[in-house]
Structures are given as structure tokens and as C-alpha cells.
mmCIF file of C-alpha atoms and ligand atoms in Angstrom:
data_model
loop_
_atom_site.group_PDB
_atom_site.id
_atom_site.type_symbol
_atom_site.label_atom_id
_atom_site.label_comp_id
_atom_site.label_asym_id
_atom_site.label_seq_id
_atom_site.Cartn_x
_atom_site.Cartn_y
_atom_site.Cartn_z
ATOM 1 C CA MET A 1 -129.207 -6.257 -111.763
ATOM 2 C CA THR A 2 -131.412 -8.747 -113.016
ATOM 3 C CA THR A 3 -131.220 -11.160 -110.415
ATOM 4 C CA ARG A 4 -134.010 -13.448 -110.008
ATOM 5 C CA SER A 5 -135.755 -11.898 -108.247
ATOM 6 C CA GLN A 6 -136.954 -13.935 -104.868
ATOM 7 C CA PRO A 7 -138.932 -12.895 -101.968
ATOM 8 C CA LYS A 8 -136.955 -11.047 -99.492
ATOM 9 C CA LEU A 9 -136.852 -11.443 -95.645
ATOM 10 C CA ALA A 10 -137.465 -9.500 -93.259
ATOM 11 C CA ALA A 11 -135.013 -9.525 -90.559
ATOM 12 C CA GLY A 12 -136.377 -11.079 -87.827
ATOM 13 C CA HIS A 13 -138.686 -13.986 -89.693
ATOM 14 C CA ARG A 14 -136.685 -15.552 -92.366
ATOM 15 C CA THR A 15 -137.319 -18.839 -90.505
ATOM 16 C CA ARG A 16 -140.554 -20.505 -92.968
ATOM 17 C CA PRO A 17 -142.951 -23.465 -90.872
ATOM 18 C CA GLU A 18 -142.780 -24.845 -94.394
ATOM 19 C CA PRO A 19 -139.876 -27.195 -95.170
ATOM 20 C CA LEU A 20 -137.965 -25.929 -98.452
ATOM 21 C CA LEU A 21 -135.381 -29.023 -97.512
ATOM 22 C CA SER A 22 -137.051 -31.904 -95.557
ATOM 23 C CA VAL A 23 -133.981 -34.625 -95.018
ATOM 24 C CA ARG A 24 -135.349 -38.605 -93.380
ATOM 25 C CA ASP A 25 -133.411 -41.115 -92.175
ATOM 26 C CA LEU A 26 -130.223 -40.725 -94.584
ATOM 27 C CA THR A 27 -127.873 -43.365 -94.317
ATOM 28 C CA MET A 28 -124.484 -44.218 -96.319
ATOM 29 C CA HIS A 29 -122.460 -47.395 -95.237
ATOM 30 C CA PHE A 30 -119.649 -47.332 -97.574
ATOM 31 C CA PRO A 31 -118.625 -50.905 -98.293
ATOM 32 C CA GLY A 32 -115.136 -51.601 -95.760
ATOM 33 C CA ARG A 33 -112.186 -53.037 -97.504
ATOM 34 C CA ARG A 34 -113.085 -56.645 -97.456
ATOM 35 C CA ARG A 35 -115.702 -58.091 -98.348
ATOM 36 C CA SER A 36 -116.146 -59.971 -94.942
ATOM 37 C CA SER A 37 -115.376 -56.300 -93.459
ATOM 38 C CA PRO A 38 -118.542 -54.169 -91.760
ATOM 39 C CA PRO A 39 -119.775 -51.416 -93.781
ATOM 40 C CA VAL A 40 -118.027 -48.435 -92.484
ATOM 41 C CA ARG A 41 -121.298 -46.446 -91.358
ATOM 42 C CA ALA A 42 -120.706 -43.115 -92.063
ATOM 43 C CA VAL A 43 -124.368 -41.602 -92.643
ATOM 44 C CA ASP A 44 -126.859 -43.378 -89.644
ATOM 45 C CA GLY A 45 -130.027 -42.438 -90.514
ATOM 46 C CA VAL A 46 -129.971 -38.213 -90.059
ATOM 47 C CA GLY A 47 -133.089 -36.299 -90.829
ATOM 48 C CA PHE A 48 -134.168 -32.629 -89.805
ATOM 49 C CA ASP A 49 -135.498 -29.717 -92.453
ATOM 50 C CA VAL A 50 -134.602 -25.793 -94.124
ATOM 51 C CA ALA A 51 -136.988 -23.600 -94.293
ATOM 52 C CA ALA A 52 -136.877 -21.231 -96.924
ATOM 53 C CA GLY A 53 -135.127 -17.865 -95.826
ATOM 54 C CA GLU A 54 -133.432 -19.587 -93.168
ATOM 55 C CA THR A 55 -129.966 -21.617 -92.392
ATOM 56 C CA LEU A 56 -129.456 -24.769 -90.887
ATOM 57 C CA GLY A 57 -125.694 -25.072 -89.089
ATOM 58 C CA LEU A 58 -124.225 -28.685 -89.558
ATOM 59 C CA VAL A 59 -121.196 -29.543 -87.508
ATOM 60 C CA GLY A 60 -119.375 -31.866 -85.742
ATOM 61 C CA GLU A 61 -115.763 -32.572 -86.400
ATOM 62 C CA SER A 62 -113.694 -34.589 -89.375
ATOM 63 C CA GLY A 63 -115.338 -37.401 -90.533
ATOM 64 C CA CYS A 64 -118.867 -37.606 -88.310
ATOM 65 C CA GLY A 65 -120.034 -37.822 -91.776
ATOM 66 C CA LYS A 66 -121.258 -33.793 -92.470
ATOM 67 C CA SER A 67 -119.869 -33.716 -95.695
ATOM 68 C CA THR A 68 -122.134 -36.518 -96.903
ATOM 69 C CA THR A 69 -124.451 -35.941 -95.853
ATOM 70 C CA GLY A 70 -124.093 -32.301 -98.337
ATOM 71 C CA ARG A 71 -123.651 -34.664 -100.548
ATOM 72 C CA MET A 72 -125.971 -36.808 -100.553
ATOM 73 C CA ILE A 73 -128.251 -33.758 -100.226
ATOM 74 C CA VAL A 74 -127.122 -32.692 -104.051
ATOM 75 C CA ARG A 75 -127.542 -36.197 -104.919
ATOM 76 C CA LEU A 76 -123.271 -37.078 -106.303
ATOM 77 C CA LEU A 77 -122.831 -39.343 -103.412
ATOM 78 C CA GLU A 78 -126.562 -41.920 -103.805
ATOM 79 C CA PRO A 79 -127.412 -42.148 -100.211
ATOM 80 C CA THR A 80 -127.812 -46.265 -99.158
ATOM 81 C CA SER A 81 -131.564 -45.439 -97.757
ATOM 82 C CA GLY A 82 -133.886 -42.761 -96.339
ATOM 83 C CA SER A 83 -135.037 -39.593 -97.811
ATOM 84 C CA VAL A 84 -134.318 -36.496 -99.429
ATOM 85 C CA SER A 85 -137.291 -34.321 -100.255
ATOM 86 C CA TYR A 86 -137.126 -31.027 -102.046
ATOM 87 C CA ASP A 87 -140.211 -28.504 -101.982
ATOM 88 C CA GLY A 88 -142.759 -31.287 -101.303
ATOM 89 C CA ARG A 89 -140.921 -33.496 -103.336
ATOM 90 C CA ASP A 90 -139.075 -36.878 -102.602
ATOM 91 C CA ILE A 91 -135.777 -36.127 -105.133
ATOM 92 C CA SER A 92 -134.386 -39.148 -103.174
ATOM 93 C CA HIS A 93 -134.703 -42.054 -106.158
ATOM 94 C CA LEU A 94 -134.886 -39.526 -109.198
ATOM 95 C CA SER A 95 -132.433 -40.584 -112.349
ATOM 96 C CA GLN A 96 -129.967 -37.894 -112.936
ATOM 97 C CA ARG A 97 -132.700 -37.006 -116.457
ATOM 98 C CA GLU A 98 -135.226 -36.495 -114.299
ATOM 99 C CA LEU A 99 -132.853 -34.508 -112.013
ATOM 100 C CA LYS A 100 -132.137 -31.779 -114.111
ATOM 101 C CA PRO A 101 -134.830 -29.113 -113.651
ATOM 102 C CA LEU A 102 -134.193 -29.415 -110.486
ATOM 103 C CA ARG A 103 -129.939 -28.524 -109.977
ATOM 104 C CA LYS A 104 -131.031 -25.318 -111.240
ATOM 105 C CA ASP A 105 -132.336 -24.634 -107.569
ATOM 106 C CA VAL A 106 -130.291 -26.693 -105.542
ATOM 107 C CA GLN A 107 -126.401 -25.778 -105.639
ATOM 108 C CA MET A 108 -122.972 -26.699 -103.782
ATOM 109 C CA VAL A 109 -120.256 -24.833 -102.998
ATOM 110 C CA PHE A 110 -117.380 -26.197 -101.585
ATOM 111 C CA GLN A 111 -114.384 -26.158 -99.311
ATOM 112 C CA ASP A 112 -111.555 -26.087 -101.188
ATOM 113 C CA PRO A 113 -112.607 -22.642 -103.946
ATOM 114 C CA HIS A 114 -109.229 -24.153 -105.925
ATOM 115 C CA SER A 115 -109.488 -27.324 -106.300
ATOM 116 C CA SER A 116 -113.405 -27.142 -107.075
ATOM 117 C CA LEU A 117 -112.306 -24.608 -110.186
ATOM 118 C CA ASN A 118 -111.642 -26.572 -113.996
ATOM 119 C CA PRO A 119 -107.999 -24.999 -114.360
ATOM 120 C CA ARG A 120 -108.558 -24.691 -117.799
ATOM 121 C CA GLN A 121 -111.923 -22.397 -117.951
ATOM 122 C CA THR A 122 -111.913 -19.113 -117.856
ATOM 123 C CA VAL A 123 -114.623 -17.511 -115.452
ATOM 124 C CA ALA A 124 -117.213 -17.085 -118.306
ATOM 125 C CA ARG A 125 -116.703 -20.600 -118.964
ATOM 126 C CA ILE A 126 -117.110 -21.790 -115.154
ATOM 127 C CA ILE A 127 -120.048 -18.903 -114.851
ATOM 128 C CA SER A 128 -121.819 -19.742 -118.001
ATOM 129 C CA ASP A 129 -121.943 -24.232 -117.720
ATOM 130 C CA PRO A 130 -124.650 -24.454 -115.302
ATOM 131 C CA LEU A 131 -126.599 -21.565 -117.541
ATOM 132 C CA LEU A 132 -125.883 -23.638 -120.705
ATOM 133 C CA VAL A 133 -126.367 -27.839 -119.238
ATOM 134 C CA GLN A 134 -129.840 -25.651 -118.914
ATOM 135 C CA GLY A 135 -130.372 -25.429 -122.485
ATOM 136 C CA SER A 136 -129.705 -20.727 -121.673
ATOM 137 C CA SER A 137 -127.645 -19.249 -125.271
ATOM 138 C CA ALA A 138 -124.005 -18.691 -124.447
ATOM 139 C CA ALA A 139 -124.566 -15.092 -125.296
ATOM 140 C CA ASP A 140 -127.305 -15.125 -122.727
ATOM 141 C CA ALA A 141 -125.219 -17.354 -120.255
ATOM 142 C CA ARG A 142 -122.268 -14.643 -120.109
ATOM 143 C CA ARG A 143 -124.298 -11.901 -120.230
ATOM 144 C CA ARG A 144 -125.538 -13.427 -116.825
ATOM 145 C CA ALA A 145 -121.783 -14.526 -115.972
ATOM 146 C CA VAL A 146 -121.226 -10.347 -115.927
ATOM 147 C CA GLU A 147 -123.811 -10.052 -113.430
ATOM 148 C CA LEU A 148 -122.942 -12.630 -111.156
ATOM 149 C CA MET A 149 -119.700 -11.495 -111.383
ATOM 150 C CA GLU A 150 -121.222 -8.017 -110.375
ATOM 151 C CA LEU A 151 -123.234 -10.206 -107.353
ATOM 152 C CA VAL A 152 -120.701 -11.604 -105.446
ATOM 153 C CA GLY A 153 -117.601 -8.717 -105.873
ATOM 154 C CA LEU A 154 -115.516 -9.324 -108.960
ATOM 155 C CA ILE A 155 -114.430 -7.717 -111.468
ATOM 156 C CA PRO A 156 -116.331 -8.214 -114.547
ATOM 157 C CA GLU A 157 -113.215 -6.340 -117.200
ATOM 158 C CA HIS A 158 -111.557 -10.407 -115.347
ATOM 159 C CA ILE A 159 -114.254 -12.793 -116.602
ATOM 160 C CA ASP A 160 -111.895 -13.905 -119.022
ATOM 161 C CA ARG A 161 -109.366 -14.993 -116.784
ATOM 162 C CA TYR A 162 -108.234 -18.244 -115.561
ATOM 163 C CA PRO A 163 -108.628 -19.415 -112.034
ATOM 164 C CA HIS A 164 -104.687 -19.312 -111.063
ATOM 165 C CA GLU A 165 -104.973 -15.261 -111.541
ATOM 166 C CA PHE A 166 -107.341 -14.817 -108.599
ATOM 167 C CA SER A 167 -106.977 -15.153 -104.632
ATOM 168 C CA GLY A 168 -108.104 -17.984 -102.854
ATOM 169 C CA GLY A 169 -111.188 -16.078 -101.143
ATOM 170 C CA GLN A 170 -111.887 -14.602 -105.464
ATOM 171 C CA ALA A 171 -111.517 -18.241 -106.439
ATOM 172 C CA GLN A 172 -114.802 -18.393 -103.755
ATOM 173 C CA ARG A 173 -116.638 -15.740 -105.259
ATOM 174 C CA ILE A 174 -116.055 -17.509 -108.816
ATOM 175 C CA GLY A 175 -117.741 -20.464 -106.534
ATOM 176 C CA ILE A 176 -120.305 -18.868 -105.358
ATOM 177 C CA ALA A 177 -121.261 -16.874 -108.206
ATOM 178 C CA ARG A 178 -121.224 -20.818 -110.666
ATOM 179 C CA SER A 179 -123.381 -21.754 -107.659
ATOM 180 C CA LEU A 180 -125.973 -18.883 -108.067
ATOM 181 C CA ALA A 181 -125.698 -19.420 -111.623
ATOM 182 C CA THR A 182 -129.480 -20.735 -112.529
ATOM 183 C CA GLY A 183 -131.156 -18.770 -109.036
ATOM 184 C CA PRO A 184 -130.950 -21.232 -107.181
ATOM 185 C CA ARG A 185 -133.187 -21.627 -103.997
ATOM 186 C CA LEU A 186 -130.949 -23.273 -101.284
ATOM 187 C CA LEU A 187 -127.286 -23.563 -100.775
ATOM 188 C CA VAL A 188 -126.025 -26.711 -99.851
ATOM 189 C CA ALA A 189 -122.028 -25.151 -98.641
ATOM 190 C CA ASP A 190 -119.924 -27.516 -97.731
ATOM 191 C CA GLU A 191 -117.258 -25.704 -95.419
ATOM 192 C CA PRO A 192 -116.491 -22.906 -98.426
ATOM 193 C CA VAL A 193 -114.805 -20.684 -95.289
ATOM 194 C CA SER A 194 -111.981 -23.083 -93.705
ATOM 195 C CA ALA A 195 -109.460 -23.245 -96.667
ATOM 196 C CA LEU A 196 -109.544 -19.642 -96.632
ATOM 197 C CA ASP A 197 -107.052 -17.016 -94.209
ATOM 198 C CA VAL A 198 -109.145 -16.110 -91.722
ATOM 199 C CA SER A 199 -110.263 -12.383 -93.136
ATOM 200 C CA VAL A 200 -110.654 -13.350 -95.847
ATOM 201 C CA GLN A 201 -113.183 -15.875 -94.633
ATOM 202 C CA ALA A 202 -114.759 -12.763 -92.385
ATOM 203 C CA GLN A 203 -115.354 -11.471 -96.542
ATOM 204 C CA ILE A 204 -116.992 -14.179 -97.432
ATOM 205 C CA VAL A 205 -119.291 -14.603 -95.037
ATOM 206 C CA ASN A 206 -120.395 -10.752 -95.123
ATOM 207 C CA LEU A 207 -120.960 -11.418 -98.641
ATOM 208 C CA MET A 208 -123.462 -15.357 -98.389
ATOM 209 C CA GLU A 209 -124.469 -13.064 -95.957
ATOM 210 C CA ARG A 210 -125.896 -10.406 -97.774
ATOM 211 C CA LEU A 211 -126.926 -12.998 -100.558
ATOM 212 C CA GLN A 212 -129.235 -14.489 -98.005
ATOM 213 C CA GLY A 213 -130.399 -10.725 -97.528
ATOM 214 C CA GLU A 214 -130.992 -10.210 -101.715
ATOM 215 C CA LEU A 215 -131.722 -13.469 -102.152
ATOM 216 C CA GLY A 216 -133.987 -14.635 -100.359
ATOM 217 C CA LEU A 217 -132.072 -17.814 -99.940
ATOM 218 C CA ALA A 218 -131.453 -20.718 -97.106
ATOM 219 C CA TYR A 219 -128.425 -21.840 -96.672
ATOM 220 C CA LEU A 220 -127.240 -25.525 -94.921
ATOM 221 C CA PHE A 221 -124.052 -24.169 -93.803
ATOM 222 C CA ILE A 222 -121.901 -27.553 -92.937
ATOM 223 C CA ALA A 223 -118.545 -26.583 -90.928
ATOM 224 C CA HIS A 224 -116.500 -27.220 -88.065
ATOM 225 C CA ASP A 225 -116.082 -23.546 -86.574
ATOM 226 C CA LEU A 226 -118.716 -22.745 -84.217
ATOM 227 C CA SER A 227 -117.663 -19.342 -84.280
ATOM 228 C CA VAL A 228 -118.215 -18.856 -87.371
ATOM 229 C CA VAL A 229 -121.755 -20.991 -87.625
ATOM 230 C CA LYS A 230 -122.774 -18.879 -84.848
ATOM 231 C CA ARG A 231 -122.159 -16.177 -86.895
ATOM 232 C CA VAL A 232 -124.109 -17.306 -89.463
ATOM 233 C CA CYS A 233 -127.101 -19.620 -89.213
ATOM 234 C CA ASP A 234 -130.766 -19.431 -87.590
ATOM 235 C CA ARG A 235 -130.749 -23.195 -86.406
ATOM 236 C CA VAL A 236 -127.804 -25.664 -85.393
ATOM 237 C CA ALA A 237 -127.054 -29.541 -85.631
ATOM 238 C CA VAL A 238 -124.279 -31.426 -84.627
ATOM 239 C CA MET A 239 -123.809 -35.048 -85.457
ATOM 240 C CA TYR A 240 -121.284 -37.456 -84.318
ATOM 241 C CA LEU A 241 -120.564 -41.064 -85.853
ATOM 242 C CA GLY A 242 -122.863 -39.754 -88.704
ATOM 243 C CA ARG A 243 -125.637 -39.099 -86.441
ATOM 244 C CA ILE A 244 -127.658 -35.886 -84.764
ATOM 245 C CA VAL A 245 -127.274 -35.785 -81.649
ATOM 246 C CA GLU A 246 -128.693 -32.286 -80.533
ATOM 247 C CA ILE A 247 -130.677 -29.989 -83.433
ATOM 248 C CA GLY A 248 -131.962 -26.195 -82.054
ATOM 249 C CA THR A 249 -131.971 -22.662 -82.268
ATOM 250 C CA LYS A 250 -128.860 -21.384 -82.469
ATOM 251 C CA GLU A 251 -129.745 -19.286 -79.118
ATOM 252 C CA ARG A 252 -130.879 -22.487 -77.418
ATOM 253 C CA VAL A 253 -128.032 -24.467 -78.736
ATOM 254 C CA TYR A 254 -124.796 -21.653 -77.709
ATOM 255 C CA ALA A 255 -126.718 -20.419 -73.844
ATOM 256 C CA ALA A 256 -127.405 -23.766 -72.916
ATOM 257 C CA PRO A 257 -126.223 -26.853 -74.813
ATOM 258 C CA ALA A 258 -127.613 -30.071 -73.802
ATOM 259 C CA HIS A 259 -125.300 -32.446 -75.016
ATOM 260 C CA PRO A 260 -122.088 -33.751 -73.171
ATOM 261 C CA TYR A 261 -120.645 -33.624 -76.720
ATOM 262 C CA THR A 262 -121.707 -30.132 -77.895
ATOM 263 C CA ARG A 263 -120.605 -28.859 -74.564
ATOM 264 C CA ALA A 264 -116.764 -30.034 -75.282
ATOM 265 C CA LEU A 265 -117.124 -28.211 -78.186
ATOM 266 C CA LEU A 266 -118.405 -25.195 -77.364
ATOM 267 C CA SER A 267 -116.055 -25.103 -74.897
ATOM 268 C CA ALA A 268 -113.302 -25.275 -77.060
ATOM 269 C CA VAL A 269 -114.369 -22.091 -78.583
ATOM 270 C CA PRO A 270 -112.367 -18.954 -77.847
ATOM 271 C CA LEU A 271 -114.135 -16.204 -76.070
ATOM 272 C CA PRO A 272 -113.695 -13.772 -77.084
ATOM 273 C CA ASP A 273 -112.849 -11.558 -73.205
ATOM 274 C CA PRO A 274 -109.778 -12.488 -71.651
ATOM 275 C CA ALA A 275 -111.131 -12.915 -68.257
ATOM 276 C CA ALA A 276 -113.740 -14.869 -69.564
ATOM 277 C CA GLU A 277 -111.875 -17.083 -71.989
ATOM 278 C CA ARG A 278 -109.528 -17.894 -68.330
ATOM 279 C CA SER A 279 -111.597 -18.817 -65.592
ATOM 280 C CA ARG A 280 -114.410 -20.848 -67.825
ATOM 281 C CA GLU A 281 -114.209 -24.446 -67.336
ATOM 282 C CA ARG A 282 -112.368 -26.995 -70.560
ATOM 283 C CA ILE A 283 -114.518 -30.078 -71.435
ATOM 284 C CA THR A 284 -111.882 -32.535 -72.626
ATOM 285 C CA LEU A 285 -112.741 -35.855 -74.350
ATOM 286 C CA LEU A 286 -111.077 -38.981 -73.248
ATOM 287 C CA GLY A 287 -109.348 -41.144 -76.987
ATOM 288 C CA ASP A 288 -111.047 -40.326 -80.467
ATOM 289 C CA PRO A 289 -114.036 -40.844 -82.386
ATOM 290 C CA PRO A 290 -114.697 -44.380 -82.690
ATOM 291 C CA SER A 291 -114.382 -45.620 -86.310
ATOM 292 C CA PRO A 292 -118.028 -45.516 -88.467
ATOM 293 C CA ALA A 293 -116.494 -49.856 -89.231
ATOM 294 C CA ALA A 294 -117.256 -50.505 -85.064
ATOM 295 C CA PRO A 295 -119.825 -47.980 -83.520
ATOM 296 C CA PRO A 296 -119.560 -48.980 -79.882
ATOM 297 C CA PRO A 297 -123.054 -50.321 -78.920
ATOM 298 C CA GLY A 298 -126.208 -48.314 -76.959
ATOM 299 C CA CYS A 299 -124.876 -44.183 -77.183
ATOM 300 C CA THR A 300 -121.780 -44.233 -79.956
ATOM 301 C CA PHE A 301 -120.514 -41.598 -77.976
ATOM 302 C CA HIS A 302 -119.805 -42.825 -74.115
ATOM 303 C CA PRO A 303 -116.319 -44.510 -74.778
ATOM 304 C CA ARG A 304 -115.477 -40.544 -74.057
ATOM 305 C CA CYS A 305 -118.168 -39.315 -72.374
ATOM 306 C CA PRO A 306 -117.487 -37.872 -68.924
ATOM 307 C CA LYS A 307 -121.494 -38.187 -68.240
ATOM 308 C CA ALA A 308 -122.042 -42.060 -69.047
ATOM 309 C CA GLN A 309 -123.387 -44.201 -67.218
ATOM 310 C CA GLU A 310 -124.836 -48.045 -67.439
ATOM 311 C CA ILE A 311 -127.887 -47.724 -70.127
ATOM 312 C CA CYS A 312 -125.738 -45.374 -71.814
ATOM 313 C CA ARG A 313 -123.759 -48.825 -72.726
ATOM 314 C CA THR A 314 -126.735 -50.555 -74.195
ATOM 315 C CA GLU A 315 -129.191 -48.451 -74.772
ATOM 316 C CA ALA A 316 -129.230 -45.386 -78.093
ATOM 317 C CA PRO A 317 -130.458 -42.882 -77.167
ATOM 318 C CA LEU A 318 -133.201 -41.710 -79.260
ATOM 319 C CA LEU A 319 -133.741 -37.504 -80.763
ATOM 320 C CA ARG A 320 -136.280 -36.179 -78.299
ATOM 321 C CA ILE A 321 -137.662 -33.196 -77.002
ATOM 322 C CA ALA A 322 -135.283 -32.590 -73.880
ATOM 323 C CA SER A 323 -137.281 -29.878 -71.873
ATOM 324 C CA PRO A 324 -141.437 -29.599 -72.161
ATOM 325 C CA GLY A 325 -141.799 -26.279 -74.048
ATOM 326 C CA GLU A 326 -139.122 -26.435 -76.489
ATOM 327 C CA ALA A 327 -137.991 -27.382 -80.518
ATOM 328 C CA ARG A 328 -134.634 -28.316 -78.958
ATOM 329 C CA GLN A 329 -134.490 -31.996 -80.001
ATOM 330 C CA VAL A 330 -131.130 -33.579 -77.899
ATOM 331 C CA ALA A 331 -130.191 -37.397 -78.036
ATOM 332 C CA CYS A 332 -129.252 -38.627 -74.585
ATOM 333 C CA HIS A 333 -130.151 -40.560 -71.380
ATOM 334 C CA PHE A 334 -129.474 -37.255 -69.218
ATOM 335 C CA PRO A 335 -129.375 -34.073 -71.172
ATOM 336 C CA GLU A 336 -128.700 -30.481 -69.788
ATOM 337 C CA GLY A 337 -131.122 -29.131 -68.001
ATOM 338 C CA ALA A 338 -133.452 -31.196 -68.545
HETATM 339 FE FE1 SF4 B 401 -123.673 -39.282 -72.691
HETATM 340 FE FE2 SF4 B 401 -125.340 -41.405 -72.198
HETATM 341 FE FE3 SF4 B 401 -125.501 -39.289 -73.004
HETATM 342 FE FE4 SF4 B 401 -124.714 -40.959 -74.088
HETATM 343 S S1 SF4 B 401 -126.496 -41.041 -73.659
HETATM 344 S S2 SF4 B 401 -124.811 -38.205 -74.501
HETATM 345 S S3 SF4 B 401 -122.682 -41.775 -72.947
HETATM 346 S S4 SF4 B 401 -125.368 -39.466 -70.704
#
């Protein structure tokens, strides 16, 4: 296998201090329906780092802005403001031509494998395409496509088949092979298993973990399923209404969530032990998330928060370290355990 060699990271040392990806104050405000309507604040000042070889999970309810954030990072969407730096270089304002060499380093895996693959192209063409764009010859690109099919667990003899001839899990393997074609260091995976059956989800998660170990990949893993995120991620960032409300190591966030929203999300995750499941407290949130076109003043979570107090209605809490000596950050005036 001639997969581009990348440093393997020893177990337990998957996080490096220097960020590969740095996102700062990233915003995406879509215009309102009418000229006079306020903008829709889909993403409203998001910031985080992802180190080489690390997996950061980006979680939250549907519509919280996590997928929009992923799409801005790979520049499928142009941010309204803020910056995205890759390997120390600000790439937020590069032209599409300037971005071309960087595209091989940062790739995306999409949610719905079948709709993200061109039904009129063979697997050979789908996987080869990013290489042809980067200037590879057709013969080299096809050779590489065969290698990548083996790498992701597909049968190379099926290279001239079309996407509809594959199951959902196999189609996602094709999508992953395509994303690996140029030897990226960072994959932005947008709900990569949520469209798949549970048993197939586990296979794709296993594959992604193996690839990370073999290729030293970093993942931004966008998902709403906190069980999957717990399994694959090193750190977790929780988004609500376009902002990060809690970010920290998986161990700390899952064992002792500090933001009321994180606590509510985690209280809905089924526990494997039936006795623990019966006895645990479920936190039910009031109502639906507000519209990002009209976010509430103060803490945007206050209309649904069981801990809300007067200050929460007027003053937006900053994302900051909740307890001394801890790297975990929380945007709450009254974080749990502070
Ligand atoms: Fe709840 Fe107030 Fe914390 Fe917001 S700042 S999460 S309303 S306690």
C-alpha cells in the first residue's frame, strides 16, 4: 500500500500542542427572507482548535450551526466574518485558485453517502476526481483509486460499478476513499454515520478509527448522536444556537457536564445498564430552540434553562474556564461544579 505516509501517533498521545486547525470568531449570518428581516445568525462567533491526529466532536441539536461551521471550514460557504487557519496560515480570505493546493490537505465526508456521489460516475471516476483536479495522470489516479478501495474495505474489482450498486455503508466507504485520495491531514466529517443503520454505523466508525491510527488524520466529527461522539472523540464542543456553550475533553464533559444544555443532552443518552437507565434523572428542556433570526437577549439558552436567573436574561455569558486548573470552557453564569 502506498498511502501517503503520515506520522503515526502513539495511543494516549494523539493530541499535539500545535493546532492544525484554528477557528476564531467564525460567523455566518444569512440574509432574512425579506429585505427588512433580521439576518439569520446560523453561526455566531465560534472558535476552537483541532490538533494533528486529534478528533474534536462538534455536537448539538439540528439547526444549531454545526454543519454550517464545517462547511465554512472547507470553504463550501464563505463566512460572514472570523478566521480559519490551517497549519498556521489564515485561509479564510484565499481565492479559490489559492485554495487549490490546500484542498488536498482538508477534505470533507458528507452525511448522505448516496446523494453525495454522482450517480452517473463510476467509483473509479469518483475516487480519482480529486487527484485529476490536482494534476495526476489518469493511469496514476486509477491506480490510487484501487489502493484506496482496498484501504477502506471495498473490493477493487468493483471499481467500474456505479454508486447505486452499493449499499449505504459501502457508499460511505466510497465517500471516505474519495476524501482520502489526496492524502489529507484533516477530515471534516459531517454526520458521517447518521444516515446508516446502527450495525453499519459501528463498521464505519471502526473504519474511521483505523484510518486515523494508520494515517495520523485529524477529524472534526460533526454529529448529534452523543454515544457515537463519546466513542470517537478526544474532545467535545457543544453548540447551541450558533455558539459553543461548552468545550473540553471527552472525559470531563461526559463525566461532569458543566453547562445546563450539555447536562440535558447527556441525560437523554441511553445507558447500557438497565438499572442505571431506570434510576437516572432526565432533564427535559422547555420548548423548542428559538429562531436564530431572533435569538433571545442575554444567554440565548435562558428561555429553556432550568437554572436561569435574572442576570441570564440580560447578560450573555462568555465562554471561559469554569474551574481553576481546568482547560474545559463553559458559557454559563452558573456552571455546574464551579
Ligand atoms: Fe442557564 Fe443562566 Fe447558565 Fe444560561 S447563563 S445556561 S440561562 S444558568
